[in-house]
Amino acid sequence: MAADTITLSLDQIRELALTTLKANGCNDENASAVAETITTAERDGSSSHGLFRLPGYVASLKSGKANGSAKPSVSRPKPAVVLVDNDYGFAPLGIVAGRDELIDAARSQGIAFMALVNSHHFAALWHEVEPLCDAGLCAFACTAHTASVAPAGGKKKLFSTNPVAFGWPRKDQPPVVFDMATAAMARGEIMLAARDGHDVPLGAGLDANGNPTQDPNAILDGGVQLPFGGYKGSAIALMVELLAAALIGERFSYEATEADNKDGGPARGGEFILAIDPSTTAGEGWLGHSEGLFGKMLAMDGVRLPGDRRYGNRAKSQHQGVAVPAELIEKHNALSKWTCQ
Ligand code: NDP
């Protein structure tokens, strides 16, 4: 155990998250859904979206921005459209509430999407696509939140870090999943660099004067993040704004920023989740066909499939637990009166 970390089992992480959320205004159902997301994030090494986010969830419960007793309602306005009104709760419960309906719609129609509205998203997106892949579907998800990224060529915040995730099922193996911010760096990663006193790579953002900087604090305090890959990442970020806001009647990132109470938790926004049944067009054998491509990739030195780092962490953390910064645990103890045993 490193001096500044404490190793927790996955059960301890779940209990810490549950206790903290319930002590701060979440009912059992909402707390369980968020705690599961936090625990599986820690399990997979997605630490920027694990326990690190718990104080933000708590802040939004305390300020009354998020509804800790949300009851998501699921409807099917068209055969291929699943609408989940999340009742201003945190996204994990709404996503689970609409998932079976989305799977059913994709299987019967060949393709379907979920529009998640009136929701507060504060997590990684692989949580959304992996279960759809486990059901034999190809999946895509994206969400927008608050403005922190300048469009290519600009120096002012307009887009959020607008993450996108894509998943493809594999034969007898966990799916191929990529899940990434369309900013050069996820904001959570910049916050972790600021917390740990590290520089960030050039290209991650500009300071308050619009100059390139490697100082994470200069980007976070009055500066702006940049999209990855210049105009290409910027175009994908634009697509996310249109799918996760314009298409489903939710807020653009800049609108969410204007409406947000700045409590440090997730702003209200929407999420777009697409599911496609490959057998509709590719027929039987589609799984084996894609395995051929993955095999070619893996035969090359230095190549791995996206998602495999997480699956490696997953295999280890089930037995070894997860090293969590002691300072973070202290913070949660204060919020929940939870004591690590
Ligand atoms: P990374 O840049 O760390 O990783 C992006 C993707 O690339 C991952 O799927 C990763 O797979 C894959 N990858 C990384 N290296 C390689 C490699 N050498 N070969 C093949 N694949 C590779 O992610 P980001 O920092 O951009 O995003 C981190 C998280 O932040 C995401 O989960 C995202 O959803 C979340 N986020 C959430 C937001 C929200 O509003 N809720 C906003 C922005 C981001 P692997 O995991 O296996 O390494």
mmCIF file of C-alpha atoms and ligand atoms in Angstrom:
data_model
loop_
_atom_site.group_PDB
_atom_site.id
_atom_site.type_symbol
_atom_site.label_atom_id
_atom_site.label_comp_id
_atom_site.label_asym_id
_atom_site.label_seq_id
_atom_site.Cartn_x
_atom_site.Cartn_y
_atom_site.Cartn_z
ATOM 1 C CA MET A 1 0.000 0.000 0.000
ATOM 2 C CA ALA A 2 1.452 3.400 -1.003
ATOM 3 C CA ALA A 3 1.698 5.959 1.808
ATOM 4 C CA ASP A 4 -1.017 8.166 0.409
ATOM 5 C CA THR A 5 -3.471 5.500 -0.728
ATOM 6 C CA ILE A 6 -5.727 3.000 0.982
ATOM 7 C CA THR A 7 -6.710 -0.210 -0.785
ATOM 8 C CA LEU A 8 -10.450 -0.811 -0.740
ATOM 9 C CA SER A 9 -12.306 -3.882 -1.958
ATOM 10 C CA LEU A 10 -15.031 -3.331 -4.546
ATOM 11 C CA ASP A 11 -17.617 -4.044 -1.843
ATOM 12 C CA GLN A 12 -16.096 -1.352 0.369
ATOM 13 C CA ILE A 13 -16.159 1.123 -2.518
ATOM 14 C CA ARG A 14 -19.816 0.319 -3.203
ATOM 15 C CA GLU A 15 -20.668 0.708 0.481
ATOM 16 C CA LEU A 16 -18.787 4.001 0.728
ATOM 17 C CA ALA A 17 -20.636 5.388 -2.290
ATOM 18 C CA LEU A 18 -24.021 4.069 -1.130
ATOM 19 C CA THR A 19 -23.646 5.400 2.396
ATOM 20 C CA THR A 20 -22.509 8.800 1.185
ATOM 21 C CA LEU A 21 -25.325 9.154 -1.344
ATOM 22 C CA LYS A 22 -28.009 7.974 1.070
ATOM 23 C CA ALA A 23 -26.703 10.267 3.822
ATOM 24 C CA ASN A 24 -27.088 13.187 1.465
ATOM 25 C CA GLY A 25 -30.572 12.746 0.035
ATOM 26 C CA CYS A 26 -30.618 9.811 -2.397
ATOM 27 C CA ASN A 27 -33.206 7.072 -2.004
ATOM 28 C CA ASP A 28 -32.124 3.425 -2.215
ATOM 29 C CA GLU A 29 -32.841 2.988 -5.920
ATOM 30 C CA ASN A 30 -31.027 6.116 -7.082
ATOM 31 C CA ALA A 31 -28.128 5.584 -4.670
ATOM 32 C CA SER A 32 -27.683 1.960 -5.807
ATOM 33 C CA ALA A 33 -27.572 2.918 -9.488
ATOM 34 C CA VAL A 34 -24.970 5.654 -8.946
ATOM 35 C CA ALA A 35 -22.949 3.511 -6.504
ATOM 36 C CA GLU A 36 -22.819 0.717 -9.086
ATOM 37 C CA THR A 37 -21.506 3.145 -11.708
ATOM 38 C CA ILE A 38 -18.878 4.498 -9.301
ATOM 39 C CA THR A 39 -17.821 1.013 -8.192
ATOM 40 C CA THR A 40 -17.480 -0.360 -11.710
ATOM 41 C CA ALA A 41 -15.545 2.778 -12.731
ATOM 42 C CA GLU A 42 -13.058 2.126 -9.915
ATOM 43 C CA ARG A 43 -13.009 -1.583 -10.804
ATOM 44 C CA ASP A 44 -11.972 -0.776 -14.379
ATOM 45 C CA GLY A 45 -9.440 1.928 -13.521
ATOM 46 C CA SER A 46 -11.689 4.767 -14.736
ATOM 47 C CA SER A 47 -10.705 6.690 -11.625
ATOM 48 C CA SER A 48 -11.543 10.103 -13.073
ATOM 49 C CA HIS A 49 -15.209 8.983 -13.037
ATOM 50 C CA GLY A 50 -15.250 6.910 -9.865
ATOM 51 C CA LEU A 51 -15.125 8.024 -6.219
ATOM 52 C CA PHE A 52 -13.534 11.259 -7.398
ATOM 53 C CA ARG A 53 -17.018 12.295 -8.613
ATOM 54 C CA LEU A 54 -18.859 11.537 -5.385
ATOM 55 C CA PRO A 55 -18.498 15.043 -3.869
ATOM 56 C CA GLY A 56 -20.023 16.470 -7.072
ATOM 57 C CA TYR A 57 -23.023 14.123 -6.858
ATOM 58 C CA VAL A 58 -23.442 15.117 -3.198
ATOM 59 C CA ALA A 59 -23.196 18.836 -4.020
ATOM 60 C CA SER A 60 -26.039 18.513 -6.526
ATOM 61 C CA LEU A 61 -28.194 16.614 -4.043
ATOM 62 C CA LYS A 62 -27.551 19.236 -1.372
ATOM 63 C CA SER A 63 -28.236 22.187 -3.659
ATOM 64 C CA GLY A 64 -31.477 20.566 -4.835
ATOM 65 C CA LYS A 65 -30.359 20.616 -8.479
ATOM 66 C CA ALA A 66 -30.572 16.836 -8.814
ATOM 67 C CA ASN A 67 -33.506 14.765 -7.604
ATOM 68 C CA GLY A 68 -32.311 11.954 -5.311
ATOM 69 C CA SER A 69 -35.741 10.336 -5.435
ATOM 70 C CA ALA A 70 -36.142 10.489 -9.219
ATOM 71 C CA LYS A 71 -38.567 8.059 -10.845
ATOM 72 C CA PRO A 72 -37.586 7.749 -14.513
ATOM 73 C CA SER A 73 -40.471 7.237 -16.934
ATOM 74 C CA VAL A 74 -39.969 5.204 -20.095
ATOM 75 C CA SER A 75 -42.092 5.576 -23.224
ATOM 76 C CA ARG A 76 -41.927 4.437 -26.867
ATOM 77 C CA PRO A 77 -43.169 7.354 -29.014
ATOM 78 C CA LYS A 78 -42.184 5.431 -32.194
ATOM 79 C CA PRO A 79 -41.243 1.742 -32.603
ATOM 80 C CA ALA A 80 -37.531 2.586 -32.809
ATOM 81 C CA VAL A 81 -37.453 5.426 -30.265
ATOM 82 C CA VAL A 82 -37.222 4.976 -26.503
ATOM 83 C CA LEU A 83 -37.754 8.168 -24.536
ATOM 84 C CA VAL A 84 -36.580 8.201 -20.929
ATOM 85 C CA ASP A 85 -37.565 11.216 -18.853
ATOM 86 C CA ASN A 86 -35.187 10.953 -15.918
ATOM 87 C CA ASP A 87 -37.141 13.212 -13.566
ATOM 88 C CA TYR A 88 -34.011 15.356 -12.932
ATOM 89 C CA GLY A 89 -32.168 12.435 -11.372
ATOM 90 C CA PHE A 90 -28.661 11.125 -12.021
ATOM 91 C CA ALA A 91 -28.235 9.332 -15.330
ATOM 92 C CA PRO A 92 -27.424 5.759 -14.154
ATOM 93 C CA LEU A 93 -30.980 4.963 -12.988
ATOM 94 C CA GLY A 94 -32.601 6.334 -16.158
ATOM 95 C CA ILE A 95 -30.192 4.391 -18.369
ATOM 96 C CA VAL A 96 -30.977 1.135 -16.586
ATOM 97 C CA ALA A 97 -34.722 1.930 -16.631
ATOM 98 C CA GLY A 98 -34.785 2.254 -20.433
ATOM 99 C CA ARG A 99 -32.235 -0.390 -21.382
ATOM 100 C CA ASP A 100 -34.494 -3.427 -21.884
ATOM 101 C CA GLU A 101 -36.895 -1.358 -23.978
ATOM 102 C CA LEU A 102 -33.960 -0.163 -26.127
ATOM 103 C CA ILE A 103 -32.707 -3.724 -26.624
ATOM 104 C CA ASP A 104 -36.194 -4.871 -27.555
ATOM 105 C CA ALA A 105 -36.628 -1.974 -30.006
ATOM 106 C CA ALA A 106 -33.228 -2.586 -31.655
ATOM 107 C CA ARG A 107 -33.916 -6.299 -32.047
ATOM 108 C CA SER A 108 -37.379 -5.789 -33.508
ATOM 109 C CA GLN A 109 -36.579 -2.756 -35.689
ATOM 110 C CA GLY A 110 -32.927 -3.490 -36.493
ATOM 111 C CA ILE A 111 -31.937 -0.078 -35.102
ATOM 112 C CA ALA A 112 -33.250 2.082 -32.252
ATOM 113 C CA PHE A 113 -32.156 4.918 -30.026
ATOM 114 C CA MET A 114 -32.750 6.064 -26.491
ATOM 115 C CA ALA A 115 -33.253 9.761 -25.777
ATOM 116 C CA LEU A 116 -32.453 10.395 -22.108
ATOM 117 C CA VAL A 117 -33.732 13.818 -21.013
ATOM 118 C CA ASN A 118 -34.002 15.825 -17.786
ATOM 119 C CA SER A 119 -30.955 14.007 -16.529
ATOM 120 C CA HIS A 120 -27.616 14.707 -14.818
ATOM 121 C CA HIS A 121 -24.662 12.775 -16.284
ATOM 122 C CA PHE A 122 -21.333 12.573 -14.417
ATOM 123 C CA ALA A 123 -19.804 9.263 -15.515
ATOM 124 C CA ALA A 124 -17.914 7.423 -18.232
ATOM 125 C CA LEU A 125 -19.965 6.236 -21.213
ATOM 126 C CA TRP A 126 -18.735 2.663 -21.544
ATOM 127 C CA HIS A 127 -21.276 1.822 -18.826
ATOM 128 C CA GLU A 128 -23.946 2.508 -21.447
ATOM 129 C CA VAL A 129 -22.545 0.638 -24.449
ATOM 130 C CA GLU A 130 -21.136 -2.503 -22.811
ATOM 131 C CA PRO A 131 -24.493 -4.002 -21.706
ATOM 132 C CA LEU A 132 -25.911 -3.390 -25.193
ATOM 133 C CA CYS A 133 -22.960 -5.272 -26.691
ATOM 134 C CA ASP A 134 -23.558 -8.047 -24.160
ATOM 135 C CA ALA A 135 -27.052 -8.280 -25.682
ATOM 136 C CA GLY A 136 -25.465 -8.808 -29.121
ATOM 137 C CA LEU A 137 -25.905 -5.245 -30.380
ATOM 138 C CA CYS A 138 -23.541 -2.648 -31.768
ATOM 139 C CA ALA A 139 -23.854 0.506 -29.656
ATOM 140 C CA PHE A 140 -23.008 4.190 -29.648
ATOM 141 C CA ALA A 141 -23.552 6.814 -26.939
ATOM 142 C CA CYS A 142 -22.792 10.496 -26.529
ATOM 143 C CA THR A 143 -23.622 13.258 -24.086
ATOM 144 C CA ALA A 144 -23.051 16.977 -23.643
ATOM 145 C CA HIS A 145 -22.745 18.869 -20.355
ATOM 146 C CA THR A 146 -21.254 22.334 -19.644
ATOM 147 C CA ALA A 147 -19.111 24.490 -21.915
ATOM 148 C CA SER A 148 -15.367 24.086 -21.446
ATOM 149 C CA VAL A 149 -14.001 23.547 -24.969
ATOM 150 C CA ALA A 150 -13.439 26.062 -27.780
ATOM 151 C CA PRO A 151 -14.416 25.038 -31.316
ATOM 152 C CA ALA A 152 -11.385 24.710 -33.638
ATOM 153 C CA GLY A 153 -9.987 28.171 -34.338
ATOM 154 C CA GLY A 154 -11.772 29.734 -31.340
ATOM 155 C CA LYS A 155 -10.613 30.736 -27.864
ATOM 156 C CA LYS A 156 -13.915 30.776 -26.001
ATOM 157 C CA LYS A 157 -15.821 27.914 -24.348
ATOM 158 C CA LEU A 158 -18.766 26.632 -26.345
ATOM 159 C CA PHE A 159 -18.744 22.837 -26.469
ATOM 160 C CA SER A 160 -18.349 20.538 -23.493
ATOM 161 C CA THR A 161 -15.781 17.744 -23.569
ATOM 162 C CA ASN A 162 -18.593 15.861 -25.337
ATOM 163 C CA PRO A 163 -17.641 12.189 -24.925
ATOM 164 C CA VAL A 164 -18.493 9.482 -27.449
ATOM 165 C CA ALA A 165 -18.464 5.734 -26.888
ATOM 166 C CA PHE A 166 -18.790 2.926 -29.401
ATOM 167 C CA GLY A 167 -19.057 -0.781 -28.732
ATOM 168 C CA TRP A 168 -18.964 -3.926 -30.855
ATOM 169 C CA PRO A 169 -19.654 -7.440 -29.479
ATOM 170 C CA ARG A 170 -16.986 -10.134 -29.661
ATOM 171 C CA LYS A 171 -17.210 -13.897 -29.733
ATOM 172 C CA ASP A 172 -16.743 -15.270 -26.177
ATOM 173 C CA GLN A 173 -14.859 -12.123 -25.146
ATOM 174 C CA PRO A 174 -15.759 -8.743 -23.716
ATOM 175 C CA PRO A 175 -16.744 -6.263 -26.442
ATOM 176 C CA VAL A 176 -14.450 -3.837 -28.214
ATOM 177 C CA VAL A 177 -15.326 -0.470 -26.666
ATOM 178 C CA PHE A 178 -13.814 2.901 -27.189
ATOM 179 C CA ASP A 179 -14.946 5.705 -24.942
ATOM 180 C CA MET A 180 -13.351 9.105 -25.196
ATOM 181 C CA ALA A 181 -13.780 12.804 -24.724
ATOM 182 C CA THR A 182 -13.728 14.824 -27.944
ATOM 183 C CA ALA A 183 -11.541 17.292 -26.078
ATOM 184 C CA ALA A 184 -7.816 16.592 -26.263
ATOM 185 C CA MET A 185 -8.143 15.544 -22.588
ATOM 186 C CA ALA A 186 -11.171 14.648 -20.466
ATOM 187 C CA ARG A 187 -11.770 17.406 -17.904
ATOM 188 C CA GLY A 188 -11.562 14.838 -15.102
ATOM 189 C CA GLU A 189 -8.027 13.983 -16.252
ATOM 190 C CA ILE A 190 -7.033 17.668 -16.169
ATOM 191 C CA MET A 191 -8.522 17.951 -12.674
ATOM 192 C CA LEU A 192 -6.524 14.909 -11.570
ATOM 193 C CA ALA A 193 -3.346 16.451 -13.050
ATOM 194 C CA ALA A 194 -4.066 19.678 -11.116
ATOM 195 C CA ARG A 195 -4.684 17.700 -7.922
ATOM 196 C CA ASP A 196 -1.491 15.684 -8.351
ATOM 197 C CA GLY A 197 0.669 18.621 -9.520
ATOM 198 C CA HIS A 198 1.417 17.279 -13.044
ATOM 199 C CA ASP A 199 1.699 19.191 -16.320
ATOM 200 C CA VAL A 200 -0.686 18.290 -19.144
ATOM 201 C CA PRO A 201 0.463 17.868 -22.773
ATOM 202 C CA LEU A 202 0.604 20.902 -25.029
ATOM 203 C CA GLY A 203 -2.619 21.089 -27.036
ATOM 204 C CA ALA A 204 -4.854 20.264 -24.051
ATOM 205 C CA GLY A 205 -5.890 23.885 -23.618
ATOM 206 C CA LEU A 206 -5.259 27.624 -23.533
ATOM 207 C CA ASP A 207 -4.794 29.927 -20.534
ATOM 208 C CA ALA A 208 -7.022 32.904 -19.729
ATOM 209 C CA ASN A 209 -5.099 35.007 -22.279
ATOM 210 C CA GLY A 210 -5.648 32.477 -25.064
ATOM 211 C CA ASN A 211 -2.072 31.194 -24.996
ATOM 212 C CA PRO A 212 -1.178 27.466 -25.150
ATOM 213 C CA THR A 213 -0.270 26.128 -21.694
ATOM 214 C CA GLN A 214 0.725 22.894 -19.960
ATOM 215 C CA ASP A 215 -0.470 24.129 -16.560
ATOM 216 C CA PRO A 216 -3.751 22.317 -15.705
ATOM 217 C CA ASN A 217 -4.737 25.086 -13.269
ATOM 218 C CA ALA A 218 -4.369 27.742 -15.975
ATOM 219 C CA ILE A 219 -6.776 25.761 -18.182
ATOM 220 C CA LEU A 220 -9.268 25.129 -15.387
ATOM 221 C CA ASP A 221 -9.153 28.690 -13.940
ATOM 222 C CA GLY A 222 -10.295 31.016 -16.690
ATOM 223 C CA GLY A 223 -8.704 29.125 -19.572
ATOM 224 C CA VAL A 224 -10.297 26.850 -22.130
ATOM 225 C CA GLN A 225 -9.853 23.258 -23.314
ATOM 226 C CA LEU A 226 -9.241 22.367 -26.947
ATOM 227 C CA PRO A 227 -10.772 19.612 -29.106
ATOM 228 C CA PHE A 228 -8.540 16.671 -30.078
ATOM 229 C CA GLY A 229 -7.235 16.710 -33.628
ATOM 230 C CA GLY A 230 -8.137 20.328 -34.399
ATOM 231 C CA TYR A 231 -11.108 20.762 -36.734
ATOM 232 C CA LYS A 232 -11.727 16.992 -36.891
ATOM 233 C CA GLY A 233 -12.369 16.591 -33.158
ATOM 234 C CA SER A 234 -14.272 19.868 -33.241
ATOM 235 C CA ALA A 235 -16.635 18.451 -35.884
ATOM 236 C CA ILE A 236 -17.298 15.369 -33.756
ATOM 237 C CA ALA A 237 -17.967 17.609 -30.741
ATOM 238 C CA LEU A 238 -20.437 19.549 -32.887
ATOM 239 C CA MET A 239 -22.159 16.287 -33.818
ATOM 240 C CA VAL A 240 -22.491 15.416 -30.127
ATOM 241 C CA GLU A 241 -24.152 18.779 -29.394
ATOM 242 C CA LEU A 242 -26.641 18.100 -32.186
ATOM 243 C CA LEU A 243 -27.421 14.475 -31.213
ATOM 244 C CA ALA A 244 -27.455 14.857 -27.415
ATOM 245 C CA ALA A 245 -29.211 18.230 -27.368
ATOM 246 C CA ALA A 246 -30.851 19.432 -30.604
ATOM 247 C CA LEU A 247 -32.169 16.009 -31.665
ATOM 248 C CA ILE A 248 -33.711 15.147 -28.299
ATOM 249 C CA GLY A 249 -34.867 18.584 -27.195
ATOM 250 C CA GLU A 250 -32.241 19.036 -24.493
ATOM 251 C CA ARG A 251 -29.742 21.784 -23.699
ATOM 252 C CA PHE A 252 -26.601 22.600 -25.675
ATOM 253 C CA SER A 253 -23.510 22.821 -23.474
ATOM 254 C CA TYR A 254 -23.593 26.612 -23.444
ATOM 255 C CA GLU A 255 -27.285 26.578 -22.501
ATOM 256 C CA ALA A 256 -26.607 24.085 -19.710
ATOM 257 C CA THR A 257 -23.831 26.365 -18.437
ATOM 258 C CA GLU A 258 -26.133 29.384 -18.373
ATOM 259 C CA ALA A 259 -28.828 27.448 -16.487
ATOM 260 C CA ASP A 260 -26.511 25.601 -14.075
ATOM 261 C CA ASN A 261 -26.244 26.643 -10.414
ATOM 262 C CA LYS A 262 -22.458 25.932 -10.447
ATOM 263 C CA ASP A 263 -22.607 23.672 -7.402
ATOM 264 C CA GLY A 264 -19.778 21.516 -8.798
ATOM 265 C CA GLY A 265 -22.057 18.629 -9.741
ATOM 266 C CA PRO A 266 -23.387 17.571 -13.138
ATOM 267 C CA ALA A 267 -25.536 20.046 -15.062
ATOM 268 C CA ARG A 268 -28.904 19.057 -16.511
ATOM 269 C CA GLY A 269 -28.575 17.677 -20.005
ATOM 270 C CA GLY A 270 -29.383 14.847 -22.373
ATOM 271 C CA GLU A 271 -27.835 11.676 -23.709
ATOM 272 C CA PHE A 272 -28.246 9.889 -27.035
ATOM 273 C CA ILE A 273 -27.806 6.101 -27.062
ATOM 274 C CA LEU A 274 -28.001 4.128 -30.319
ATOM 275 C CA ALA A 275 -28.298 0.342 -30.660
ATOM 276 C CA ILE A 276 -28.051 -1.619 -33.918
ATOM 277 C CA ASP A 277 -28.564 -5.325 -34.566
ATOM 278 C CA PRO A 278 -25.819 -6.319 -37.070
ATOM 279 C CA SER A 279 -27.577 -9.577 -37.954
ATOM 280 C CA THR A 280 -30.293 -7.573 -39.742
ATOM 281 C CA THR A 281 -27.906 -6.613 -42.519
ATOM 282 C CA ALA A 282 -24.877 -8.878 -42.151
ATOM 283 C CA GLY A 283 -26.774 -12.085 -41.444
ATOM 284 C CA GLU A 284 -25.311 -14.984 -39.484
ATOM 285 C CA GLY A 285 -21.548 -15.022 -39.247
ATOM 286 C CA TRP A 286 -21.093 -11.301 -38.572
ATOM 287 C CA LEU A 287 -19.342 -11.990 -35.270
ATOM 288 C CA GLY A 288 -16.795 -14.264 -36.911
ATOM 289 C CA HIS A 289 -16.260 -11.763 -39.715
ATOM 290 C CA SER A 290 -15.308 -8.971 -37.295
ATOM 291 C CA GLU A 291 -13.090 -11.371 -35.335
ATOM 292 C CA GLY A 292 -11.015 -11.619 -38.522
ATOM 293 C CA LEU A 293 -10.351 -7.865 -38.404
ATOM 294 C CA PHE A 294 -9.517 -7.918 -34.697
ATOM 295 C CA GLY A 295 -7.173 -10.846 -35.289
ATOM 296 C CA LYS A 296 -5.277 -8.889 -37.965
ATOM 297 C CA MET A 297 -4.961 -5.932 -35.606
ATOM 298 C CA LEU A 298 -3.760 -8.000 -32.672
ATOM 299 C CA ALA A 299 -1.195 -9.767 -34.842
ATOM 300 C CA MET A 300 0.647 -6.446 -35.194
ATOM 301 C CA ASP A 301 3.259 -5.521 -32.607
ATOM 302 C CA GLY A 302 2.177 -2.616 -30.429
ATOM 303 C CA VAL A 303 -1.519 -2.851 -31.249
ATOM 304 C CA ARG A 304 -4.241 -3.518 -28.704
ATOM 305 C CA LEU A 305 -8.004 -3.219 -28.818
ATOM 306 C CA PRO A 306 -9.731 -0.334 -27.053
ATOM 307 C CA GLY A 307 -11.304 -1.540 -23.829
ATOM 308 C CA ASP A 308 -8.600 -4.108 -23.080
ATOM 309 C CA ARG A 309 -6.851 -1.898 -20.500
ATOM 310 C CA ARG A 310 -10.106 -1.703 -18.554
ATOM 311 C CA TYR A 311 -10.740 -5.429 -18.804
ATOM 312 C CA GLY A 312 -7.216 -6.053 -17.492
ATOM 313 C CA ASN A 313 -7.864 -3.752 -14.526
ATOM 314 C CA ARG A 314 -11.222 -5.453 -13.984
ATOM 315 C CA ALA A 315 -9.625 -8.878 -13.691
ATOM 316 C CA LYS A 316 -7.091 -7.590 -11.147
ATOM 317 C CA SER A 317 -9.295 -5.381 -8.993
ATOM 318 C CA GLN A 318 -11.848 -8.131 -8.266
ATOM 319 C CA HIS A 319 -9.134 -9.860 -6.191
ATOM 320 C CA GLN A 320 -6.749 -7.080 -5.252
ATOM 321 C CA GLY A 321 -9.129 -4.187 -4.636
ATOM 322 C CA VAL A 322 -8.356 -0.642 -5.711
ATOM 323 C CA ALA A 323 -5.838 1.830 -4.266
ATOM 324 C CA VAL A 324 -7.814 4.980 -3.509
ATOM 325 C CA PRO A 325 -6.158 8.268 -2.432
ATOM 326 C CA ALA A 326 -6.452 8.507 1.367
ATOM 327 C CA GLU A 327 -7.388 12.172 1.036
ATOM 328 C CA LEU A 328 -10.420 11.225 -1.077
ATOM 329 C CA ILE A 329 -11.566 8.700 1.515
ATOM 330 C CA GLU A 330 -11.212 11.330 4.255
ATOM 331 C CA LYS A 331 -13.373 13.678 2.227
ATOM 332 C CA HIS A 332 -16.066 11.008 1.840
ATOM 333 C CA ASN A 333 -15.883 10.064 5.517
ATOM 334 C CA ALA A 334 -16.706 13.676 6.324
ATOM 335 C CA LEU A 335 -19.650 13.619 3.920
ATOM 336 C CA SER A 336 -21.083 10.316 5.094
ATOM 337 C CA LYS A 337 -19.656 9.414 8.496
ATOM 338 C CA TRP A 338 -18.539 6.195 6.729
ATOM 339 C CA THR A 339 -15.508 4.528 8.275
ATOM 340 C CA CYS A 340 -13.184 2.259 6.350
ATOM 341 C CA GLN A 341 -12.988 -1.123 8.159
HETATM 342 P P1 NDP B 1 -8.702 7.999 -23.045
HETATM 343 O O1 NDP B 1 -7.993 8.935 -23.938
HETATM 344 O O2 NDP B 1 -8.019 7.549 -21.816
HETATM 345 O O3 NDP B 1 -9.128 6.694 -23.839
HETATM 346 C C1 NDP B 1 -9.966 6.793 -24.954
HETATM 347 C C2 NDP B 1 -10.232 5.435 -25.533
HETATM 348 O O4 NDP B 1 -9.066 5.013 -26.270
HETATM 349 C C3 NDP B 1 -10.507 4.346 -24.513
HETATM 350 O O5 NDP B 1 -11.561 3.549 -24.956
HETATM 351 C C4 NDP B 1 -9.201 3.573 -24.443
HETATM 352 O O6 NDP B 1 -9.373 2.202 -24.122
HETATM 353 C C5 NDP B 1 -8.694 3.711 -25.851
HETATM 354 N N1 NDP B 1 -7.241 3.627 -25.928
HETATM 355 C C6 NDP B 1 -6.338 4.331 -25.224
HETATM 356 N N2 NDP B 1 -5.090 3.986 -25.582
HETATM 357 C C7 NDP B 1 -5.211 3.037 -26.541
HETATM 358 C C8 NDP B 1 -4.292 2.274 -27.309
HETATM 359 N N3 NDP B 1 -2.973 2.419 -27.160
HETATM 360 N N4 NDP B 1 -4.770 1.379 -28.191
HETATM 361 C C9 NDP B 1 -6.107 1.215 -28.357
HETATM 362 N N5 NDP B 1 -7.033 1.904 -27.649
HETATM 363 C C10 NDP B 1 -6.586 2.799 -26.761
HETATM 364 O O7 NDP B 1 -10.151 8.611 -22.635
HETATM 365 P P2 NDP B 1 -10.519 10.122 -22.321
HETATM 366 O O8 NDP B 1 -9.523 10.653 -21.370
HETATM 367 O O9 NDP B 1 -10.786 10.860 -23.566
HETATM 368 O O10 NDP B 1 -11.922 9.935 -21.567
HETATM 369 C C11 NDP B 1 -11.929 9.341 -20.287
HETATM 370 C C12 NDP B 1 -13.355 9.126 -19.832
HETATM 371 O O11 NDP B 1 -13.990 10.343 -19.540
HETATM 372 C C13 NDP B 1 -14.265 8.399 -20.817
HETATM 373 O O12 NDP B 1 -14.758 7.269 -20.154
HETATM 374 C C14 NDP B 1 -15.390 9.380 -21.074
HETATM 375 O O13 NDP B 1 -16.678 8.798 -21.219
HETATM 376 C C15 NDP B 1 -15.365 10.218 -19.822
HETATM 377 N N6 NDP B 1 -15.977 11.528 -20.018
HETATM 378 C C16 NDP B 1 -17.229 11.752 -19.520
HETATM 379 C C17 NDP B 1 -17.840 12.975 -19.681
HETATM 380 C C18 NDP B 1 -19.232 13.219 -19.209
HETATM 381 O O14 NDP B 1 -19.776 14.263 -19.483
HETATM 382 N N7 NDP B 1 -19.862 12.350 -18.520
HETATM 383 C C19 NDP B 1 -17.144 14.077 -20.371
HETATM 384 C C20 NDP B 1 -15.869 13.704 -20.921
HETATM 385 C C21 NDP B 1 -15.300 12.479 -20.727
HETATM 386 P P3 NDP B 1 -9.001 1.663 -22.636
HETATM 387 O O15 NDP B 1 -10.088 2.153 -21.749
HETATM 388 O O16 NDP B 1 -8.929 0.190 -22.770
HETATM 389 O O17 NDP B 1 -7.657 2.280 -22.305
#
